[in-house]
Amino acid sequence: MRRRKTTCPLTLWRTQDPARISPAEVLRLAKLVATIEILHERRWKAARTGDAAAAAAVAIDHLHGRASRTRLTDVILGNLVVRAFGGDATAGVIIAHALETLGRLDPSDPAPTQLARRWRAAPAFHAAMHGSGSSGARVD
């Protein structure tokens, strides 16, 4: 019997097609993000508890001028996965931008650019799949 490869939930934004991310994975990610504190980031509590503007601001500030991916990037963008599955269209756009940046840094790897396209389409996908834009998993 083959086991499904387990992915760290924090990396879902850069490893999984959003159409293949399950509500259970989003819930697992939300629970993990809820336990993480970011030192010296006063907006983080609001960002991880559902404030879309704070989540976007934290992510944009973190990504600005950054040329590499870090665990902190995974935490911040992982939070945006939760927000995107909760109906925040901006979250998917920011994830797509981050992936496009990764794609430009390593043009030999087409995966980030392909995932970016899928994340740009994700808000419409979630609205169509779930009516209200919610994943069905309570993540607040």
PDB file of C-alpha atoms in Angstrom:
ATOM      1  CA  MET A   1       0.000   0.000   0.000  1.00  0.00           C
ATOM      2  CA  ARG A   2       1.384   3.414  -1.004  1.00  0.00           C
ATOM      3  CA  ARG A   3       1.016   6.293   1.362  1.00  0.00           C
ATOM      4  CA  ARG A   4       0.227   9.765   0.169  1.00  0.00           C
ATOM      5  CA  LYS A   5       3.229  12.022   0.570  1.00  0.00           C
ATOM      6  CA  THR A   6       2.683  14.286   3.570  1.00  0.00           C
ATOM      7  CA  THR A   7       3.374  17.936   2.878  1.00  0.00           C
ATOM      8  CA  CYS A   8       4.183  20.425   5.614  1.00  0.00           C
ATOM      9  CA  PRO A   9       1.046  22.570   5.726  1.00  0.00           C
ATOM     10  CA  LEU A  10       3.123  25.754   5.754  1.00  0.00           C
ATOM     11  CA  THR A  11       4.399  24.966   2.256  1.00  0.00           C
ATOM     12  CA  LEU A  12       0.998  24.399   0.623  1.00  0.00           C
ATOM     13  CA  TRP A  13       1.129  27.830  -1.053  1.00  0.00           C
ATOM     14  CA  ARG A  14       4.230  26.845  -3.060  1.00  0.00           C
ATOM     15  CA  THR A  15       3.769  23.090  -3.459  1.00  0.00           C
ATOM     16  CA  GLN A  16       0.079  22.440  -4.152  1.00  0.00           C
ATOM     17  CA  ASP A  17      -2.424  23.445  -6.784  1.00  0.00           C
ATOM     18  CA  PRO A  18      -5.060  25.367  -4.791  1.00  0.00           C
ATOM     19  CA  ALA A  19      -7.768  23.269  -6.444  1.00  0.00           C
ATOM     20  CA  ARG A  20      -6.247  20.197  -4.774  1.00  0.00           C
ATOM     21  CA  ILE A  21      -5.960  21.628  -1.268  1.00  0.00           C
ATOM     22  CA  SER A  22      -8.629  20.067   0.914  1.00  0.00           C
ATOM     23  CA  PRO A  23     -10.635  21.775   3.657  1.00  0.00           C
ATOM     24  CA  ALA A  24      -8.934  19.400   6.126  1.00  0.00           C
ATOM     25  CA  GLU A  25      -5.507  20.654   5.010  1.00  0.00           C
ATOM     26  CA  VAL A  26      -6.655  24.263   5.367  1.00  0.00           C
ATOM     27  CA  LEU A  27      -7.949  23.531   8.872  1.00  0.00           C
ATOM     28  CA  ARG A  28      -4.658  21.848   9.809  1.00  0.00           C
ATOM     29  CA  LEU A  29      -2.768  24.855   8.448  1.00  0.00           C
ATOM     30  CA  ALA A  30      -5.029  27.308  10.299  1.00  0.00           C
ATOM     31  CA  LYS A  31      -4.444  25.476  13.580  1.00  0.00           C
ATOM     32  CA  LEU A  32      -0.690  25.563  13.022  1.00  0.00           C
ATOM     33  CA  VAL A  33      -0.621  29.260  12.060  1.00  0.00           C
ATOM     34  CA  ALA A  34      -2.694  30.079  15.163  1.00  0.00           C
ATOM     35  CA  THR A  35       0.142  28.779  17.362  1.00  0.00           C
ATOM     36  CA  ILE A  36       2.867  30.879  15.752  1.00  0.00           C
ATOM     37  CA  GLU A  37       4.002  34.289  16.932  1.00  0.00           C
ATOM     38  CA  ILE A  38       6.165  36.611  14.852  1.00  0.00           C
ATOM     39  CA  LEU A  39       8.391  38.804  16.978  1.00  0.00           C
ATOM     40  CA  HIS A  40       8.301  42.534  16.286  1.00  0.00           C
ATOM     41  CA  GLU A  41       5.308  42.239  13.924  1.00  0.00           C
ATOM     42  CA  ARG A  42       2.482  44.032  15.709  1.00  0.00           C
ATOM     43  CA  ARG A  43      -0.049  43.238  12.953  1.00  0.00           C
ATOM     44  CA  TRP A  44       0.488  39.471  13.062  1.00  0.00           C
ATOM     45  CA  LYS A  45      -2.204  38.655  15.642  1.00  0.00           C
ATOM     46  CA  ALA A  46      -4.803  40.497  13.566  1.00  0.00           C
ATOM     47  CA  ALA A  47      -3.449  38.904  10.372  1.00  0.00           C
ATOM     48  CA  ARG A  48      -3.695  35.356  11.673  1.00  0.00           C
ATOM     49  CA  THR A  49      -7.123  35.860  13.218  1.00  0.00           C
ATOM     50  CA  GLY A  50      -8.811  36.942  10.007  1.00  0.00           C
ATOM     51  CA  ASP A  51      -8.068  40.609   9.362  1.00  0.00           C
ATOM     52  CA  ALA A  52      -7.586  40.560   5.588  1.00  0.00           C
ATOM     53  CA  ALA A  53      -5.949  43.996   5.458  1.00  0.00           C
ATOM     54  CA  ALA A  54      -3.442  43.073   8.166  1.00  0.00           C
ATOM     55  CA  ALA A  55      -2.681  39.730   6.470  1.00  0.00           C
ATOM     56  CA  ALA A  56      -2.064  41.489   3.156  1.00  0.00           C
ATOM     57  CA  ALA A  57       0.090  44.202   4.756  1.00  0.00           C
ATOM     58  CA  VAL A  58       2.253  41.711   6.658  1.00  0.00           C
ATOM     59  CA  ALA A  59       2.767  39.629   3.507  1.00  0.00           C
ATOM     60  CA  ILE A  60       3.506  42.574   1.219  1.00  0.00           C
ATOM     61  CA  ASP A  61       5.959  44.103   3.692  1.00  0.00           C
ATOM     62  CA  HIS A  62       7.676  40.743   4.161  1.00  0.00           C
ATOM     63  CA  LEU A  63       7.946  40.037   0.440  1.00  0.00           C
ATOM     64  CA  HIS A  64       9.131  43.534  -0.505  1.00  0.00           C
ATOM     65  CA  GLY A  65      12.736  43.315  -1.602  1.00  0.00           C
ATOM     66  CA  ARG A  66      13.082  39.674  -0.550  1.00  0.00           C
ATOM     67  CA  ALA A  67      14.849  37.484  -3.073  1.00  0.00           C
ATOM     68  CA  SER A  68      14.586  34.161  -1.286  1.00  0.00           C
ATOM     69  CA  ARG A  69      12.097  31.919   0.438  1.00  0.00           C
ATOM     70  CA  THR A  70      12.392  31.410   4.212  1.00  0.00           C
ATOM     71  CA  ARG A  71      10.409  29.594   6.902  1.00  0.00           C
ATOM     72  CA  LEU A  72       8.970  32.975   7.858  1.00  0.00           C
ATOM     73  CA  THR A  73       7.808  33.369   4.261  1.00  0.00           C
ATOM     74  CA  ASP A  74       6.088  29.984   4.549  1.00  0.00           C
ATOM     75  CA  VAL A  75       4.332  31.062   7.762  1.00  0.00           C
ATOM     76  CA  ILE A  76       3.130  34.383   6.338  1.00  0.00           C
ATOM     77  CA  LEU A  77       2.062  32.937   2.978  1.00  0.00           C
ATOM     78  CA  GLY A  78       0.575  29.911   4.741  1.00  0.00           C
ATOM     79  CA  ASN A  79      -1.655  32.344   6.592  1.00  0.00           C
ATOM     80  CA  LEU A  80      -2.714  33.747   3.223  1.00  0.00           C
ATOM     81  CA  VAL A  81      -3.731  30.233   2.127  1.00  0.00           C
ATOM     82  CA  VAL A  82      -6.129  30.156   5.081  1.00  0.00           C
ATOM     83  CA  ARG A  83      -7.432  33.620   4.174  1.00  0.00           C
ATOM     84  CA  ALA A  84      -7.831  32.652   0.489  1.00  0.00           C
ATOM     85  CA  PHE A  85      -9.861  29.584   1.389  1.00  0.00           C
ATOM     86  CA  GLY A  86     -11.958  31.796   3.644  1.00  0.00           C
ATOM     87  CA  GLY A  87     -12.929  33.922   0.644  1.00  0.00           C
ATOM     88  CA  ASP A  88     -10.253  36.648   0.609  1.00  0.00           C
ATOM     89  CA  ALA A  89      -9.497  37.171  -3.103  1.00  0.00           C
ATOM     90  CA  THR A  90      -6.534  39.438  -2.333  1.00  0.00           C
ATOM     91  CA  ALA A  91      -4.743  36.595  -0.546  1.00  0.00           C
ATOM     92  CA  GLY A  92      -4.614  34.503  -3.722  1.00  0.00           C
ATOM     93  CA  VAL A  93      -3.269  37.444  -5.717  1.00  0.00           C
ATOM     94  CA  ILE A  94      -0.455  38.012  -3.201  1.00  0.00           C
ATOM     95  CA  ILE A  95       0.412  34.296  -3.225  1.00  0.00           C
ATOM     96  CA  ALA A  96       0.493  34.411  -7.033  1.00  0.00           C
ATOM     97  CA  HIS A  97       2.816  37.432  -6.945  1.00  0.00           C
ATOM     98  CA  ALA A  98       5.187  35.647  -4.543  1.00  0.00           C
ATOM     99  CA  LEU A  99       5.234  32.582  -6.801  1.00  0.00           C
ATOM    100  CA  GLU A 100       5.883  34.714  -9.891  1.00  0.00           C
ATOM    101  CA  THR A 101       8.847  36.247  -8.083  1.00  0.00           C
ATOM    102  CA  LEU A 102      10.196  32.764  -7.281  1.00  0.00           C
ATOM    103  CA  GLY A 103       9.710  31.831 -10.932  1.00  0.00           C
ATOM    104  CA  ARG A 104      11.742  34.837 -12.086  1.00  0.00           C
ATOM    105  CA  LEU A 105      14.544  33.941  -9.676  1.00  0.00           C
ATOM    106  CA  ASP A 106      14.819  30.438 -11.157  1.00  0.00           C
ATOM    107  CA  PRO A 107      13.533  30.485 -14.749  1.00  0.00           C
ATOM    108  CA  SER A 108      14.593  26.840 -15.217  1.00  0.00           C
ATOM    109  CA  ASP A 109      11.786  25.748 -12.849  1.00  0.00           C
ATOM    110  CA  PRO A 110       8.341  26.329 -14.400  1.00  0.00           C
ATOM    111  CA  ALA A 111       6.434  25.123 -11.308  1.00  0.00           C
ATOM    112  CA  PRO A 112       6.180  28.465  -9.449  1.00  0.00           C
ATOM    113  CA  THR A 113       4.860  30.273 -12.528  1.00  0.00           C
ATOM    114  CA  GLN A 114       2.331  27.508 -13.199  1.00  0.00           C
ATOM    115  CA  LEU A 115       1.153  27.591  -9.577  1.00  0.00           C
ATOM    116  CA  ALA A 116       0.925  31.391  -9.745  1.00  0.00           C
ATOM    117  CA  ARG A 117      -1.595  31.102 -12.583  1.00  0.00           C
ATOM    118  CA  ARG A 118      -3.660  28.672 -10.533  1.00  0.00           C
ATOM    119  CA  TRP A 119      -3.617  30.939  -7.481  1.00  0.00           C
ATOM    120  CA  ARG A 120      -4.751  33.898  -9.593  1.00  0.00           C
ATOM    121  CA  ALA A 121      -7.744  31.791 -10.652  1.00  0.00           C
ATOM    122  CA  ALA A 122      -8.339  30.441  -7.122  1.00  0.00           C
ATOM    123  CA  PRO A 123     -10.737  33.152  -5.849  1.00  0.00           C
ATOM    124  CA  ALA A 124     -13.168  32.394  -8.675  1.00  0.00           C
ATOM    125  CA  PHE A 125     -12.642  28.674  -8.113  1.00  0.00           C
ATOM    126  CA  HIS A 126     -13.496  28.914  -4.437  1.00  0.00           C
ATOM    127  CA  ALA A 127     -16.554  31.061  -5.049  1.00  0.00           C
ATOM    128  CA  ALA A 128     -17.810  28.608  -7.669  1.00  0.00           C
ATOM    129  CA  MET A 129     -17.073  25.527  -5.551  1.00  0.00           C
ATOM    130  CA  HIS A 130     -18.388  26.819  -2.268  1.00  0.00           C
ATOM    131  CA  GLY A 131     -20.970  29.441  -3.123  1.00  0.00           C
ATOM    132  CA  SER A 132     -19.892  32.021  -0.574  1.00  0.00           C
ATOM    133  CA  GLY A 133     -16.169  31.694  -1.172  1.00  0.00           C
ATOM    134  CA  SER A 134     -15.692  29.645   1.975  1.00  0.00           C
ATOM    135  CA  SER A 135     -13.920  26.313   2.034  1.00  0.00           C
ATOM    136  CA  GLY A 136     -16.499  24.903   4.383  1.00  0.00           C
ATOM    137  CA  ALA A 137     -13.856  24.470   7.063  1.00  0.00           C
ATOM    138  CA  ARG A 138     -14.159  26.839   9.974  1.00  0.00           C
ATOM    139  CA  VAL A 139     -10.755  28.412  10.432  1.00  0.00           C
ATOM    140  CA  ASP A 140     -11.445  31.391  12.711  1.00  0.00           C
TER     141      ASP A 140
END
